[in-house]
Coordinates of C-alpha atoms in Angstrom, one line a residue:
X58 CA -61.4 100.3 -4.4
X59 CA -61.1 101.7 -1.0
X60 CA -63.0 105.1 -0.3
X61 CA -59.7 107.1 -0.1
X62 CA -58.6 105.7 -3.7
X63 CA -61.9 107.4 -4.7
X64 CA -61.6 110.5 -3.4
X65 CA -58.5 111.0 -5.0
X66 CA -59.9 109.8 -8.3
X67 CA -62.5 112.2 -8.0
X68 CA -60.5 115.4 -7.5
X69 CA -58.1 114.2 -10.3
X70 CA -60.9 114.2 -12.7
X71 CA -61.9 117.7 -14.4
X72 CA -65.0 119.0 -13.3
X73 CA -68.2 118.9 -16.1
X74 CA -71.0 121.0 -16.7
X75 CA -74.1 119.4 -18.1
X76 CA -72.4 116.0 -18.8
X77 CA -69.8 118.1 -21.1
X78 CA -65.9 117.5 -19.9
X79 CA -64.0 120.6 -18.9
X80 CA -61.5 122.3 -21.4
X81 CA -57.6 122.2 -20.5
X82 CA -56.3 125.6 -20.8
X83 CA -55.2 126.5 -24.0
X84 CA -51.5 126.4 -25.0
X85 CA -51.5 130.1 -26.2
X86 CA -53.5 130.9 -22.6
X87 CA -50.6 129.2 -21.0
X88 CA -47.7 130.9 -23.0
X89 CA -49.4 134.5 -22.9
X90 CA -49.6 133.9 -19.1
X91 CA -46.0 134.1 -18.9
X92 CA -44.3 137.4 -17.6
X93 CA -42.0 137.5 -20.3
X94 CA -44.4 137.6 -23.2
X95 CA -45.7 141.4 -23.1
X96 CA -41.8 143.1 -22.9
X97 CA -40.5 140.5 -26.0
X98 CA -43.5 141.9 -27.8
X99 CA -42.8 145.3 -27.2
X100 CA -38.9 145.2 -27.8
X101 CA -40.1 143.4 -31.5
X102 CA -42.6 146.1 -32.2
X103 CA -39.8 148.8 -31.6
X104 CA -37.8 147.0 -33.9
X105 CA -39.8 146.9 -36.8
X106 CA -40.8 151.1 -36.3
X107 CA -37.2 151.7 -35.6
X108 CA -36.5 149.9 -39.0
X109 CA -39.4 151.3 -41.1
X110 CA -38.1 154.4 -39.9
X111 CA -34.5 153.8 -41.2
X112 CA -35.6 152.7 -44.6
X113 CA -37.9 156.1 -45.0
X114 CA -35.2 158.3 -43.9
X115 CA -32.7 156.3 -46.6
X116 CA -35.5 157.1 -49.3
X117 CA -35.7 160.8 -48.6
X118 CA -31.8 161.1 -48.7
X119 CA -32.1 159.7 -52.3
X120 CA -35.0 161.9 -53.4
X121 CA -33.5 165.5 -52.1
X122 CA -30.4 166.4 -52.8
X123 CA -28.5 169.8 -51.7
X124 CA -25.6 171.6 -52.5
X125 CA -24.6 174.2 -50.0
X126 CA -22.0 175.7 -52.3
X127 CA -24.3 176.7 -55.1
X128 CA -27.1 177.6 -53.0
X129 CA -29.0 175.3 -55.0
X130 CA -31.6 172.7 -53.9
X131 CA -32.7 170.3 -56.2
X132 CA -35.6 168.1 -55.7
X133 CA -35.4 164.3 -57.6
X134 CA -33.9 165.7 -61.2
X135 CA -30.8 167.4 -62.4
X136 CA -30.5 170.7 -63.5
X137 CA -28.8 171.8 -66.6
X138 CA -26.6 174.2 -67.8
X139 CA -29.6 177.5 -67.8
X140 CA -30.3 176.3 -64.0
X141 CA -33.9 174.6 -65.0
X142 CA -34.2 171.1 -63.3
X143 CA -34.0 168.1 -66.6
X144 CA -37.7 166.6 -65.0
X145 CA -39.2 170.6 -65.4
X146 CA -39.0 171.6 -62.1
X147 CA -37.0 174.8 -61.5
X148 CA -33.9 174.9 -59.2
X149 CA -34.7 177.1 -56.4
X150 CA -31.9 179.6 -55.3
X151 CA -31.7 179.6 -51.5
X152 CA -28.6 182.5 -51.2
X153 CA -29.8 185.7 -51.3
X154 CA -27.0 188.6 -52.2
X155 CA -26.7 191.6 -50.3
X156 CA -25.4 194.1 -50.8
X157 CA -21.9 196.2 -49.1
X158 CA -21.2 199.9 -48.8
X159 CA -18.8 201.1 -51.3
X160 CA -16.7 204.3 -51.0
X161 CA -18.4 207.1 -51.8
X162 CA -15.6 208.3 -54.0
X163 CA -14.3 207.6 -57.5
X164 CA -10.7 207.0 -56.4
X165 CA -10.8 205.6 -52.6
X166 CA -6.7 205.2 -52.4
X167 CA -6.6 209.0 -53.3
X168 CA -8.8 210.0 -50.4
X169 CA -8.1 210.6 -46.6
X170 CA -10.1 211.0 -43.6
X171 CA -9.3 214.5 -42.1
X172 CA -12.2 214.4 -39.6
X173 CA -13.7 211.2 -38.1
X174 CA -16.4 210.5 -36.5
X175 CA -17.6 211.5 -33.1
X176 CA -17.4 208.5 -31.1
X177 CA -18.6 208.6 -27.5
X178 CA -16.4 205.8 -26.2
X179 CA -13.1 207.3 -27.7
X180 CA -10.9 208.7 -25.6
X181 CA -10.2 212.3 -25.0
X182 CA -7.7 213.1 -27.7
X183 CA -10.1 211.2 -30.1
X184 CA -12.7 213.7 -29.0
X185 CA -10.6 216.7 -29.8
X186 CA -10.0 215.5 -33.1
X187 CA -13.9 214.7 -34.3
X188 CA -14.9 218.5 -32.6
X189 CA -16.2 220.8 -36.1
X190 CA -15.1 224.1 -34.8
X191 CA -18.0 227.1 -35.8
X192 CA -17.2 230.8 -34.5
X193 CA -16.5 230.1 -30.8
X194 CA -19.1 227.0 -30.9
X195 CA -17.5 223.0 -30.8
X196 CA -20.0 220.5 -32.3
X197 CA -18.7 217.0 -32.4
X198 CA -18.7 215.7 -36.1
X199 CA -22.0 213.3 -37.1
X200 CA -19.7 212.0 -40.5
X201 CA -16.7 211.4 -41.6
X202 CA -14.5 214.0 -43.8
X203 CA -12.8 213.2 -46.5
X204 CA -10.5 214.8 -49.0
X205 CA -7.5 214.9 -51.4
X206 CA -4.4 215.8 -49.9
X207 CA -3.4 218.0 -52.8
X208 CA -6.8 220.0 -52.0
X209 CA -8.4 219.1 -55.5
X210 CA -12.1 218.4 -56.2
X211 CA -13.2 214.6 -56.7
X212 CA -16.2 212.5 -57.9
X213 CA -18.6 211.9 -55.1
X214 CA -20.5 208.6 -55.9
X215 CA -23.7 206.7 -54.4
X216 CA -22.4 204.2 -51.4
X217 CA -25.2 202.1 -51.4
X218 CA -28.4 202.2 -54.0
X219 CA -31.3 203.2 -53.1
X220 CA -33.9 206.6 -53.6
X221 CA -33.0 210.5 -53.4
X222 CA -35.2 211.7 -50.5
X223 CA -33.5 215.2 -50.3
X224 CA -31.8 217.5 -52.3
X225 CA -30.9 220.9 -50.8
X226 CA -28.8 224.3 -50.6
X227 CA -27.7 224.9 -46.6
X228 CA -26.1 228.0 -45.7
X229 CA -23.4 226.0 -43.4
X230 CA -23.1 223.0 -45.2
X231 CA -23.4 223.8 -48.4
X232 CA -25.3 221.9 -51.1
X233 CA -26.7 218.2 -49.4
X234 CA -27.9 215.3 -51.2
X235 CA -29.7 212.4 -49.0
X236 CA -30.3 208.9 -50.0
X237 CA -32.4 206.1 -48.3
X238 CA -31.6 202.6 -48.6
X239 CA -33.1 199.3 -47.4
X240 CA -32.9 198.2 -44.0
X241 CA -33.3 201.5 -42.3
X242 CA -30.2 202.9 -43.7
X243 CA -29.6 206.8 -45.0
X244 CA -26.7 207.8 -46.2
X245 CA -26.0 212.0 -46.3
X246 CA -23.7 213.9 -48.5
X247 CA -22.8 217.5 -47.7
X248 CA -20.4 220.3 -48.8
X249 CA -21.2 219.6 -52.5
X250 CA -20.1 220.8 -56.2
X251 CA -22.3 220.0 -59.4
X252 CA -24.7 218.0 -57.8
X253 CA -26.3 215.5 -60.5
X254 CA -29.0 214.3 -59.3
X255 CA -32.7 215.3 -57.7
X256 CA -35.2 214.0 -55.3
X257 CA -37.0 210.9 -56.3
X258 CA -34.2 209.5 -58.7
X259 CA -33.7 206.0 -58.0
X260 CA -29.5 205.4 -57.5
X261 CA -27.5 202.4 -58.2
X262 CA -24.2 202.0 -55.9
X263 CA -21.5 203.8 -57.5
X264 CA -23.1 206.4 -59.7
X265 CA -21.9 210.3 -59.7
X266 CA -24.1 212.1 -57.9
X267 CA -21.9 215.6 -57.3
X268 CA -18.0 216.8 -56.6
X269 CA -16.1 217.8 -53.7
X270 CA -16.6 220.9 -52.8
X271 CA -16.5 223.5 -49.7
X272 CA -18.7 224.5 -47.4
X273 CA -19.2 227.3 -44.2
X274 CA -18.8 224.5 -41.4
X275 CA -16.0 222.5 -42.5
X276 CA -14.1 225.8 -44.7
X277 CA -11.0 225.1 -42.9
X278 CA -10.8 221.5 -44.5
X279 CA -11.2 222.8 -48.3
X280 CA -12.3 221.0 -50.8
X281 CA -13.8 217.8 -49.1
X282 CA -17.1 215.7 -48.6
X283 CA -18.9 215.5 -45.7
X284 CA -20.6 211.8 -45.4
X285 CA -23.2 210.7 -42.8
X286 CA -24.6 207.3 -42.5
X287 CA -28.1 207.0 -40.2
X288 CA -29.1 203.9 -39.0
X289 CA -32.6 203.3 -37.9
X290 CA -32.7 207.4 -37.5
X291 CA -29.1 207.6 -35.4
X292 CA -26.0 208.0 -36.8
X293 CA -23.3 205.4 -36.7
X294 CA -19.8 205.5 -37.5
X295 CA -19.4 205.3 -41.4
X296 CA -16.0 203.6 -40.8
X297 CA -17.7 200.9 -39.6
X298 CA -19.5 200.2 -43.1
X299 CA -16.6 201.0 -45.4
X300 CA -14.3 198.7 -46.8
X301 CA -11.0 198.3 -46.6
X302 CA -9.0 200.0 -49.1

């Protein structure tokens, strides 16, 4: 064998150390080696997480059920007829009711407004209209007035329920009875007849509380009521909270 026939023999032949022969790179060395190996891992990883993810979410759609038109959420058991769940658990009511102004009048389709409110934004003859004329003095009107076209005394009921804060005689509106309500709402009710109830009585909407009657202020306009509704401490339009009739 020629010397170049050697040379090539020996640089074909894997290097040794100590007399042991030289591992050939592992197959899983070769395939990890491979650009492509570390993004198809990743892309299967995603999959699986994306999957595990899928079947949870499928399992919690099972266990909790809600019914947006009874305001009802039940959690893994039916509820029966009393509104108790079958497993024991309690049906938990997620709806809360409030509550809406009422007329503060037994009869609201025998009533008119013969004074409305005061509104800054209305127009001029609006203005002239809501003025409460007093001895050569205009004061623009903080309420609404309402009263019986025939003149005739009415019922004068509770709005809204809530707590008599103030019950008193004044010498221009007469006798005033004041309620206070949740949410930083007062209602007032002046030029009253027979009043029925006194401070510190707790109200439910609708109860009597006095009658029409008349008063120094508003004399011109009979028998009437005088209603005021204060919202956090100013007062609003109590148009605005009444219902249609």
């Amino acid at each position: 064998m020629n010397e170049q026939n050697k040379k090539t023999i020996q640089e074909e032949t894997p290097k040794t150390t100590q007399g042991v022969p030289a591992s050939q790179p592992s197959s899983w060395k070769r395939a990890m080696s491979k650009r492509w190996v570390f993004p198809a891992a990743y892309i299967a990883a995603a999959g699986i997480i994306l999957t595990l993810v899928w079947v949870y979410q499928g399992t919690g759609d099972k266990t909790l059920n809600s019914d947006p038109a009874s305001g009802v959420v039940e959690t893994g058991a039916s509820v029966g007829t009393e509104g108790t769940a079958v497993g024991g658990e309690e049906s938990v009511e997620v709806v809360a009711k409030s509550e809406n102004f009422g007329w503060p009048v037994a009869v609201p389709s025998e009533i008119s407004v013969v004074k409305p409110f005061y509104d800054s934004e209305a127009s001029t003859e609006e203005h002239e209209a809501a003025m409460v004329q007093y001895n050569d003095t205009f004061i623009p009107n903080t309420g609404v007035d309402l009263a019986r076209g025939d003149n005739k005394t009415f019922e004068v009921k509770a709005a809204l329920a809530g707590k008599v804060t103030r019950v008193e005689q004044n010498p221009l509106t007469g006798q005033v009875v004041e309620i206070t309500h949740s949410d930083n709402l007062k209602t007032v009710y002046q030029s009253l007849a027979d009043v029925k109830v006194k401070q510190d009585d707790e109200v439910k909407q609708g109860d009597a509380i006095a009658s029409a009657g008349v008063n120094e202020l508003g004399k011109t306009l009979g028998n009437h009521l005088h209603f005021e509704v204060y919202e956090d401490g100013q007062p609003v339009n109590p148009q605005g909270y009444l219902p249609e009739k």
